[in-house]
């Protein structure tokens, strides 16, 4: 396919440049030179900026066009593939760095070339290299740290990500199903994805009580950050029920989701961060996941006016148990345990230590305390 100057709008999962591969002759791959939120980087040629090489998030082009002439430090002969922007962050790697992997099995290419999000970013981490292995790639995956000229560069569109494209293109979803097919099959299990061993900030207060309740209801507790990527995917593939707090872990579960699974997540904050995850899962299983809103309050930095990924949600466990029954995750709400005042206080104290400030409680309005439709 000849180079088409399309891609001036965010990628769409059903049609357009997200599903195309363009071929750029004498391309120059340009990595970022500074650490900024929207780096200047991408692919250029005599025709200018290659729009198919851009990374979008929602309605924003996250990689800004290279407008100044760039002298490449070396030249690669032959045919190669544009990989896109390499993020070191787990969530952004799994949603944006690998958004073009649907095209990486092209027979004619010699390497796949990424550019780092910023100049100080190190080589691929263990789980990231493991993902390339799961794709069963036959070629080397590289990171360009200086501008390079490429004799012939294939540039696939962004087939996955955050925003409208979160559902994934048919080609991207097919690639994920190939990964699932190659994974070993375990015995069926019910999984609760926990954040109790996550060392960062953000979650739900007294989640250990949630773990106890789920164990009593036949669930296996899963701590994905303690598992190899292949093992995580194997667990998700075998699961009949997958429940947890909304987090990036569900992007991994969504990679191998299929219509047989009952998938739901418990909201931990008052924002729409879960919508891209829900869209990804909907694209894979053909229906929306169950979104369970039982938030009673948000514990936040005193200077915050809205909850975010760093805040902690306090759950109304009575409402939660009834919702889990209604949505088919547990059989009965009888015997469901709510956290004690002491357990809540201990959890908030630990969260405050991580935040290095005493968190304050912000109760939700009754009107906000309804499950999304």
CSV table of C-alpha atoms in Angstrom, one decimal:
chain,number,residue,atom,x,y,z
A,1,UNK,CA,0.0,0.0,0.0
A,2,UNK,CA,1.3,3.4,-0.9
A,3,UNK,CA,1.8,6.1,1.8
A,4,UNK,CA,-1.5,7.9,2.5
A,5,UNK,CA,-1.5,11.1,4.5
A,6,UNK,CA,-4.5,10.0,6.6
A,7,UNK,CA,-4.6,9.7,10.4
A,8,UNK,CA,-5.5,13.3,11.2
A,9,UNK,CA,-8.1,12.0,13.7
A,10,UNK,CA,-7.9,9.5,16.5
A,11,UNK,CA,-7.8,5.9,15.4
A,12,UNK,CA,-11.2,4.1,15.1
A,13,UNK,CA,-11.5,0.3,15.9
A,14,UNK,CA,-13.7,-0.5,12.9
A,15,UNK,CA,-12.2,1.3,9.9
A,16,UNK,CA,-9.7,3.8,8.7
A,17,UNK,CA,-5.9,4.2,9.2
A,18,UNK,CA,-5.9,2.0,12.4
A,19,UNK,CA,-6.3,-1.1,10.2
A,20,UNK,CA,-3.8,0.0,7.5
A,21,UNK,CA,-0.1,-0.7,6.9
A,22,UNK,CA,1.7,1.9,4.8
A,23,UNK,CA,5.1,1.5,3.2
A,24,UNK,CA,7.5,4.4,3.5
A,25,UNK,CA,10.7,4.5,1.3
A,26,UNK,CA,13.8,6.1,2.8
A,27,UNK,CA,12.1,6.7,6.1
A,28,UNK,CA,13.8,8.4,9.0
A,29,UNK,CA,12.9,7.1,12.5
A,30,UNK,CA,13.2,9.9,15.0
A,31,UNK,CA,13.2,9.3,18.8
A,32,UNK,CA,12.4,11.9,21.4
A,33,UNK,CA,15.2,14.1,22.7
A,34,UNK,CA,13.6,15.3,25.9
A,35,UNK,CA,11.4,13.9,28.7
A,36,UNK,CA,8.0,15.6,28.1
A,37,UNK,CA,4.4,14.4,28.2
A,38,UNK,CA,3.9,14.6,24.4
A,39,UNK,CA,7.3,14.0,22.8
A,40,UNK,CA,8.3,15.0,19.4
A,41,UNK,CA,9.1,11.8,17.6
A,42,UNK,CA,7.9,9.4,14.8
A,43,UNK,CA,8.6,8.7,11.2
A,44,UNK,CA,9.4,11.2,8.5
A,45,UNK,CA,10.2,11.0,4.8
A,46,UNK,CA,10.5,13.3,1.8
A,47,UNK,CA,6.7,13.4,2.0
A,48,UNK,CA,6.8,14.8,5.5
A,49,UNK,CA,5.3,13.4,8.7
A,50,UNK,CA,4.0,9.9,8.5
A,51,UNK,CA,0.6,10.2,10.3
A,52,UNK,CA,0.2,6.4,10.5
A,53,UNK,CA,3.1,6.3,12.9
A,54,UNK,CA,1.5,8.6,15.5
A,55,UNK,CA,0.3,7.4,18.9
A,56,UNK,CA,-3.1,8.8,20.0
A,57,UNK,CA,-4.8,8.7,23.5
A,58,UNK,CA,-8.4,9.7,23.3
A,59,UNK,CA,-8.7,12.7,21.0
A,60,UNK,CA,-5.1,13.8,21.6
A,61,UNK,CA,-2.2,13.0,19.4
A,62,UNK,CA,0.4,12.1,22.1
A,63,UNK,CA,3.4,12.0,19.7
A,64,UNK,CA,3.9,15.4,18.1
A,65,UNK,CA,5.1,15.6,14.5
A,66,UNK,CA,8.8,16.1,13.7
A,67,UNK,CA,9.0,19.3,11.7
A,68,UNK,CA,12.7,20.1,11.7
A,69,UNK,CA,15.0,18.3,9.3
A,70,UNK,CA,16.8,15.5,11.1
A,71,UNK,CA,20.2,14.0,10.1
A,72,UNK,CA,20.2,10.2,10.7
A,73,UNK,CA,23.2,8.7,12.4
A,74,UNK,CA,23.1,5.4,10.5
A,75,UNK,CA,21.2,3.7,7.7
A,76,UNK,CA,19.4,0.3,7.7
A,77,UNK,CA,19.1,-1.5,4.5
A,78,UNK,CA,16.2,-3.8,3.7
A,79,UNK,CA,12.6,-3.9,5.1
A,80,UNK,CA,11.7,-3.2,8.7
A,81,UNK,CA,8.6,-2.5,10.8
A,82,UNK,CA,7.7,0.5,12.9
A,83,UNK,CA,6.8,-0.6,16.4
A,84,UNK,CA,5.8,2.8,17.8
A,85,UNK,CA,6.4,4.5,21.2
A,86,UNK,CA,8.0,2.4,23.9
A,87,UNK,CA,6.6,3.1,27.4
A,88,UNK,CA,8.3,1.8,30.5
A,89,UNK,CA,5.1,2.2,32.5
A,90,UNK,CA,3.2,-1.1,32.8
A,91,UNK,CA,-0.3,0.2,31.9
A,92,UNK,CA,0.9,2.3,28.9
A,93,UNK,CA,3.1,-0.5,27.7
A,94,UNK,CA,0.2,-3.0,27.6
A,95,UNK,CA,-2.2,-0.5,26.0
A,96,UNK,CA,0.0,1.7,23.7
A,97,UNK,CA,3.4,0.2,23.1
A,98,UNK,CA,2.0,-3.1,21.9
A,99,UNK,CA,-0.9,-1.4,19.9
A,100,UNK,CA,0.7,-2.3,16.6
A,101,UNK,CA,1.7,-5.9,17.4
A,102,UNK,CA,-1.1,-7.1,15.2
A,103,UNK,CA,1.2,-6.5,12.2
A,104,UNK,CA,4.5,-7.7,13.5
A,105,UNK,CA,4.3,-11.1,11.8
A,106,UNK,CA,4.9,-9.6,8.4
A,107,UNK,CA,7.0,-12.1,6.4
A,108,UNK,CA,9.4,-9.6,4.7
A,109,UNK,CA,10.7,-7.6,7.7
A,110,UNK,CA,14.1,-8.0,9.4
A,111,UNK,CA,13.4,-6.0,12.6
A,112,UNK,CA,10.7,-4.2,14.6
A,113,UNK,CA,11.8,-0.7,15.6
A,114,UNK,CA,10.6,1.3,18.6
A,115,UNK,CA,11.5,4.7,19.9
A,116,UNK,CA,11.7,5.3,23.7
A,117,UNK,CA,9.2,7.6,25.5
A,118,UNK,CA,12.2,9.5,26.8
A,119,UNK,CA,16.0,9.3,26.3
A,120,UNK,CA,16.7,7.8,29.7
A,121,UNK,CA,14.3,4.9,29.3
A,122,UNK,CA,16.2,1.6,29.7
A,123,UNK,CA,15.9,-1.6,27.6
A,124,UNK,CA,12.8,-3.8,27.7
A,125,UNK,CA,11.9,-5.2,31.1
A,126,UNK,CA,11.5,-8.9,31.7
A,127,UNK,CA,7.7,-8.9,31.3
A,128,UNK,CA,7.9,-6.8,28.1
A,129,UNK,CA,10.4,-9.2,26.5
A,130,UNK,CA,8.1,-12.0,27.6
A,131,UNK,CA,5.3,-10.3,25.6
A,132,UNK,CA,7.4,-10.3,22.4
A,133,UNK,CA,8.0,-14.1,23.0
A,134,UNK,CA,4.2,-14.6,23.4
A,135,UNK,CA,3.7,-13.1,20.0
A,136,UNK,CA,6.0,-15.8,18.6
A,137,UNK,CA,8.1,-13.2,16.8
A,138,UNK,CA,10.7,-14.4,14.4
A,139,UNK,CA,12.6,-11.1,14.1
A,140,UNK,CA,14.5,-8.9,16.5
A,141,UNK,CA,12.7,-6.1,18.4
A,142,UNK,CA,15.0,-3.0,18.8
A,143,UNK,CA,14.9,0.5,20.3
A,144,UNK,CA,16.2,3.4,18.3
A,145,UNK,CA,18.0,5.9,20.5
A,146,UNK,CA,19.2,8.1,17.7
A,147,UNK,CA,17.7,9.0,14.3
A,148,UNK,CA,18.1,6.3,11.8
A,149,UNK,CA,17.4,6.0,8.1
A,150,UNK,CA,15.5,2.9,6.9
A,151,UNK,CA,15.5,1.8,3.3
A,152,UNK,CA,11.9,0.5,3.5
A,153,UNK,CA,9.7,0.9,6.6
A,154,UNK,CA,6.3,-0.7,7.1
A,155,UNK,CA,4.1,1.5,9.3
A,156,UNK,CA,1.0,-0.2,10.8
A,157,UNK,CA,-1.8,1.9,12.2
A,158,UNK,CA,-2.6,2.0,15.9
A,159,UNK,CA,-4.9,-0.9,16.5
A,160,UNK,CA,-5.4,-0.6,20.2
A,161,UNK,CA,-4.9,2.0,23.0
A,162,UNK,CA,-6.9,4.3,25.2
A,163,UNK,CA,-10.0,6.2,24.0
A,164,UNK,CA,-12.1,5.3,21.0
A,165,UNK,CA,-9.6,2.6,19.9
A,166,UNK,CA,-9.8,0.8,23.2
A,167,UNK,CA,-12.1,-1.8,21.7
A,168,UNK,CA,-9.3,-2.9,19.4
A,169,UNK,CA,-9.4,-3.5,15.7
A,170,UNK,CA,-10.5,-6.9,14.4
A,171,UNK,CA,-6.9,-7.5,13.4
A,172,UNK,CA,-5.6,-6.7,16.9
A,173,UNK,CA,-8.2,-8.8,18.6
A,174,UNK,CA,-7.4,-11.7,16.3
A,175,UNK,CA,-3.7,-11.4,17.4
A,176,UNK,CA,-4.7,-11.6,21.0
A,177,UNK,CA,-6.7,-14.7,20.4
A,178,UNK,CA,-3.7,-16.3,18.8
A,179,UNK,CA,-1.8,-15.7,22.1
A,180,UNK,CA,-4.6,-17.3,24.0
A,181,UNK,CA,-4.7,-20.3,21.8
A,182,UNK,CA,-1.0,-21.0,22.4
A,183,UNK,CA,-1.3,-20.8,26.2
A,184,UNK,CA,-1.7,-24.1,28.2
A,185,UNK,CA,-5.2,-24.8,29.5
A,186,UNK,CA,-5.6,-25.1,33.3
A,187,UNK,CA,-8.6,-26.4,35.3
A,188,UNK,CA,-11.4,-23.8,35.6
A,189,UNK,CA,-11.1,-21.3,38.4
A,190,UNK,CA,-12.7,-18.3,39.9
A,191,UNK,CA,-10.3,-15.4,40.3
A,192,UNK,CA,-10.3,-12.3,42.5
A,193,UNK,CA,-7.5,-9.8,41.3
A,194,UNK,CA,-6.2,-8.2,44.5
A,195,UNK,CA,-4.1,-5.0,45.0
A,196,UNK,CA,-3.0,-5.9,48.5
A,197,UNK,CA,0.6,-6.8,47.4
A,198,UNK,CA,0.8,-3.7,45.1
A,199,UNK,CA,3.3,-1.3,46.7
A,200,UNK,CA,2.0,1.8,45.0
A,201,UNK,CA,-0.8,4.1,45.8
A,202,UNK,CA,-4.5,3.8,45.1
A,203,UNK,CA,-7.0,1.0,45.8
A,204,UNK,CA,-9.8,0.2,48.2
A,205,UNK,CA,-9.7,0.5,51.9
A,206,UNK,CA,-9.3,-2.8,53.9
A,207,UNK,CA,-9.1,-4.9,50.8
A,208,UNK,CA,-7.9,-7.8,52.9
A,209,UNK,CA,-11.5,-8.2,54.1
A,210,UNK,CA,-12.6,-8.4,50.4
A,211,UNK,CA,-10.1,-11.2,50.0
A,212,UNK,CA,-11.5,-13.2,52.9
A,213,UNK,CA,-15.0,-12.8,51.6
A,214,UNK,CA,-14.0,-14.0,48.1
A,215,UNK,CA,-12.1,-17.0,49.4
A,216,UNK,CA,-15.2,-18.1,51.3
A,217,UNK,CA,-17.1,-17.8,48.0
A,218,UNK,CA,-14.8,-20.1,46.2
A,219,UNK,CA,-12.4,-17.6,44.6
A,220,UNK,CA,-8.6,-17.9,44.2
A,221,UNK,CA,-6.8,-14.7,45.2
A,222,UNK,CA,-4.4,-13.5,42.4
A,223,UNK,CA,-1.6,-11.0,42.9
A,224,UNK,CA,-0.6,-10.3,39.3
A,225,UNK,CA,2.4,-8.1,40.1
A,226,UNK,CA,4.0,-11.2,41.7
A,227,UNK,CA,3.5,-13.4,38.7
A,228,UNK,CA,5.2,-13.8,35.3
A,229,UNK,CA,3.1,-12.4,32.4
A,230,UNK,CA,2.6,-15.9,30.9
A,231,UNK,CA,1.3,-17.2,34.2
A,232,UNK,CA,-1.1,-14.2,34.5
A,233,UNK,CA,-2.5,-14.9,31.0
A,234,UNK,CA,-2.8,-18.6,31.8
A,235,UNK,CA,-4.8,-17.9,34.9
A,236,UNK,CA,-7.1,-15.5,33.1
A,237,UNK,CA,-7.6,-18.0,30.2
A,238,UNK,CA,-8.7,-20.7,32.6
A,239,UNK,CA,-11.1,-18.5,34.7
A,240,UNK,CA,-14.8,-18.8,34.5
A,241,UNK,CA,-15.2,-15.7,36.8
A,242,UNK,CA,-12.8,-12.8,37.0
A,243,UNK,CA,-13.5,-10.1,39.6
A,244,UNK,CA,-11.3,-7.3,41.1
A,245,UNK,CA,-10.7,-3.7,41.7
A,246,UNK,CA,-10.5,-1.6,38.5
A,247,UNK,CA,-6.9,-1.5,37.5
A,248,UNK,CA,-4.4,-2.1,34.6
A,249,UNK,CA,-4.5,-5.8,35.5
A,250,UNK,CA,-7.8,-6.0,33.6
A,251,UNK,CA,-6.0,-5.0,30.4
A,252,UNK,CA,-4.1,-8.3,30.7
A,253,UNK,CA,-7.3,-10.2,31.5
A,254,UNK,CA,-8.9,-8.6,28.4
A,255,UNK,CA,-6.1,-9.9,26.2
A,256,UNK,CA,-7.4,-13.5,26.6
A,257,UNK,CA,-11.1,-12.8,27.4
A,258,UNK,CA,-13.7,-14.8,25.6
A,259,UNK,CA,-17.6,-15.0,25.7
A,260,UNK,CA,-17.6,-17.8,28.3
A,261,UNK,CA,-16.2,-15.6,31.0
A,262,UNK,CA,-18.1,-13.6,33.6
A,263,UNK,CA,-15.9,-10.5,34.1
A,264,UNK,CA,-16.5,-7.6,36.5
A,265,UNK,CA,-14.6,-4.9,38.4
A,266,UNK,CA,-15.3,-3.0,41.5
A,267,UNK,CA,-14.8,0.7,41.1
A,268,UNK,CA,-12.3,2.3,43.4
A,269,UNK,CA,-12.6,6.0,42.3
A,270,UNK,CA,-15.1,8.5,41.0
A,271,UNK,CA,-13.9,8.9,37.4
A,272,UNK,CA,-14.1,7.3,34.0
A,273,UNK,CA,-10.7,5.6,34.0
A,274,UNK,CA,-12.4,2.2,33.7
A,275,UNK,CA,-14.1,3.0,30.4
A,276,UNK,CA,-11.2,2.0,28.2
A,277,UNK,CA,-10.8,-1.3,30.0
A,278,UNK,CA,-14.5,-2.0,29.6
A,279,UNK,CA,-14.4,-1.2,25.9
A,280,UNK,CA,-11.4,-3.6,25.5
A,281,UNK,CA,-13.3,-6.5,27.2
A,282,UNK,CA,-16.5,-5.7,25.3
A,283,UNK,CA,-14.6,-6.1,22.1
A,284,UNK,CA,-13.2,-9.5,23.1
A,285,UNK,CA,-16.4,-11.0,24.7
A,286,UNK,CA,-19.1,-9.3,22.7
A,287,UNK,CA,-20.8,-7.7,25.8
A,288,UNK,CA,-20.0,-5.2,28.5
A,289,UNK,CA,-18.2,-6.4,31.7
A,290,UNK,CA,-20.1,-5.9,34.9
A,291,UNK,CA,-19.2,-2.6,36.5
A,292,UNK,CA,-19.9,-2.6,40.2
A,293,UNK,CA,-20.2,0.7,42.0
A,294,UNK,CA,-20.4,0.3,45.7
A,295,UNK,CA,-18.3,3.3,46.7
A,296,UNK,CA,-19.3,5.0,49.9
A,297,UNK,CA,-16.4,7.5,50.2
A,298,UNK,CA,-13.1,8.5,48.7
A,299,UNK,CA,-9.9,8.9,50.8
A,300,UNK,CA,-7.7,11.5,49.2
A,301,UNK,CA,-5.0,14.0,49.7
A,302,UNK,CA,-6.5,17.1,51.5
A,303,UNK,CA,-5.6,19.3,48.5
A,304,UNK,CA,-7.5,17.0,46.0
A,305,UNK,CA,-11.0,18.0,45.0
A,306,UNK,CA,-11.6,14.8,42.9
A,307,UNK,CA,-10.6,11.2,43.3
A,308,UNK,CA,-8.0,9.7,40.9
A,309,UNK,CA,-5.6,6.8,40.5
A,310,UNK,CA,-3.9,7.8,43.8
A,311,UNK,CA,-7.0,7.9,46.0
A,312,UNK,CA,-8.5,5.1,48.0
A,313,UNK,CA,-12.2,4.0,47.8
A,314,UNK,CA,-14.2,3.0,50.9
A,315,UNK,CA,-16.7,0.3,50.0
A,316,UNK,CA,-20.3,-0.1,51.1
A,317,UNK,CA,-19.9,-3.9,51.7
A,318,UNK,CA,-23.6,-4.5,52.2
A,319,UNK,CA,-24.4,-3.0,48.8
A,320,UNK,CA,-21.4,-4.7,47.2
A,321,UNK,CA,-22.5,-8.2,48.4
A,322,UNK,CA,-26.0,-7.7,47.0
A,323,UNK,CA,-24.6,-6.5,43.7
A,324,UNK,CA,-22.3,-9.5,43.4
A,325,UNK,CA,-25.3,-11.8,43.9
A,326,UNK,CA,-27.3,-9.9,41.3
A,327,UNK,CA,-24.5,-10.1,38.7
A,328,UNK,CA,-23.8,-13.8,39.3
A,329,UNK,CA,-20.4,-13.6,41.1
A,330,UNK,CA,-21.5,-15.1,44.4
A,331,UNK,CA,-24.6,-17.2,45.3
A,332,UNK,CA,-25.6,-15.4,48.5
A,333,UNK,CA,-25.0,-12.2,50.4
A,334,UNK,CA,-25.4,-14.0,53.8
A,335,UNK,CA,-22.3,-14.2,55.8
A,336,UNK,CA,-20.6,-11.4,53.9
A,337,UNK,CA,-18.2,-9.7,56.2
A,338,UNK,CA,-17.7,-5.9,56.4
A,339,UNK,CA,-14.5,-4.4,57.7
A,340,UNK,CA,-14.3,-3.3,61.3
A,341,UNK,CA,-13.6,0.3,62.2
A,342,UNK,CA,-10.1,-0.8,63.4
A,343,UNK,CA,-9.4,-2.5,60.0
A,344,UNK,CA,-10.5,0.7,58.1
A,345,UNK,CA,-8.4,2.9,60.4
A,346,UNK,CA,-5.3,0.7,59.9
A,347,UNK,CA,-5.7,0.6,56.2
A,348,UNK,CA,-6.2,4.4,55.9
A,349,UNK,CA,-3.1,4.9,58.1
A,350,UNK,CA,-1.0,2.7,55.7
A,351,UNK,CA,-2.4,4.6,52.7
A,352,UNK,CA,-1.5,7.9,54.4
A,353,UNK,CA,2.1,6.7,54.9
A,354,UNK,CA,2.4,5.9,51.3
A,355,UNK,CA,1.0,9.3,50.3
A,356,UNK,CA,3.2,11.1,53.0
A,357,UNK,CA,0.1,13.1,54.1
A,358,UNK,CA,-2.9,12.3,56.2
A,359,UNK,CA,-5.7,11.4,53.8
A,360,UNK,CA,-9.2,12.9,54.3
A,361,UNK,CA,-12.5,11.2,53.8
A,362,UNK,CA,-14.9,12.6,51.2
A,363,UNK,CA,-18.4,10.9,51.4
A,364,UNK,CA,-20.3,10.4,48.2
A,365,UNK,CA,-23.7,11.9,47.5
A,366,UNK,CA,-26.6,9.5,47.4
A,367,UNK,CA,-27.1,10.4,43.7
A,368,UNK,CA,-23.6,9.2,42.9
A,369,UNK,CA,-24.1,6.0,44.8
A,370,UNK,CA,-25.8,4.2,41.9
A,371,UNK,CA,-24.3,1.5,39.7
A,372,UNK,CA,-23.6,2.7,36.1
A,373,UNK,CA,-26.0,1.4,33.4
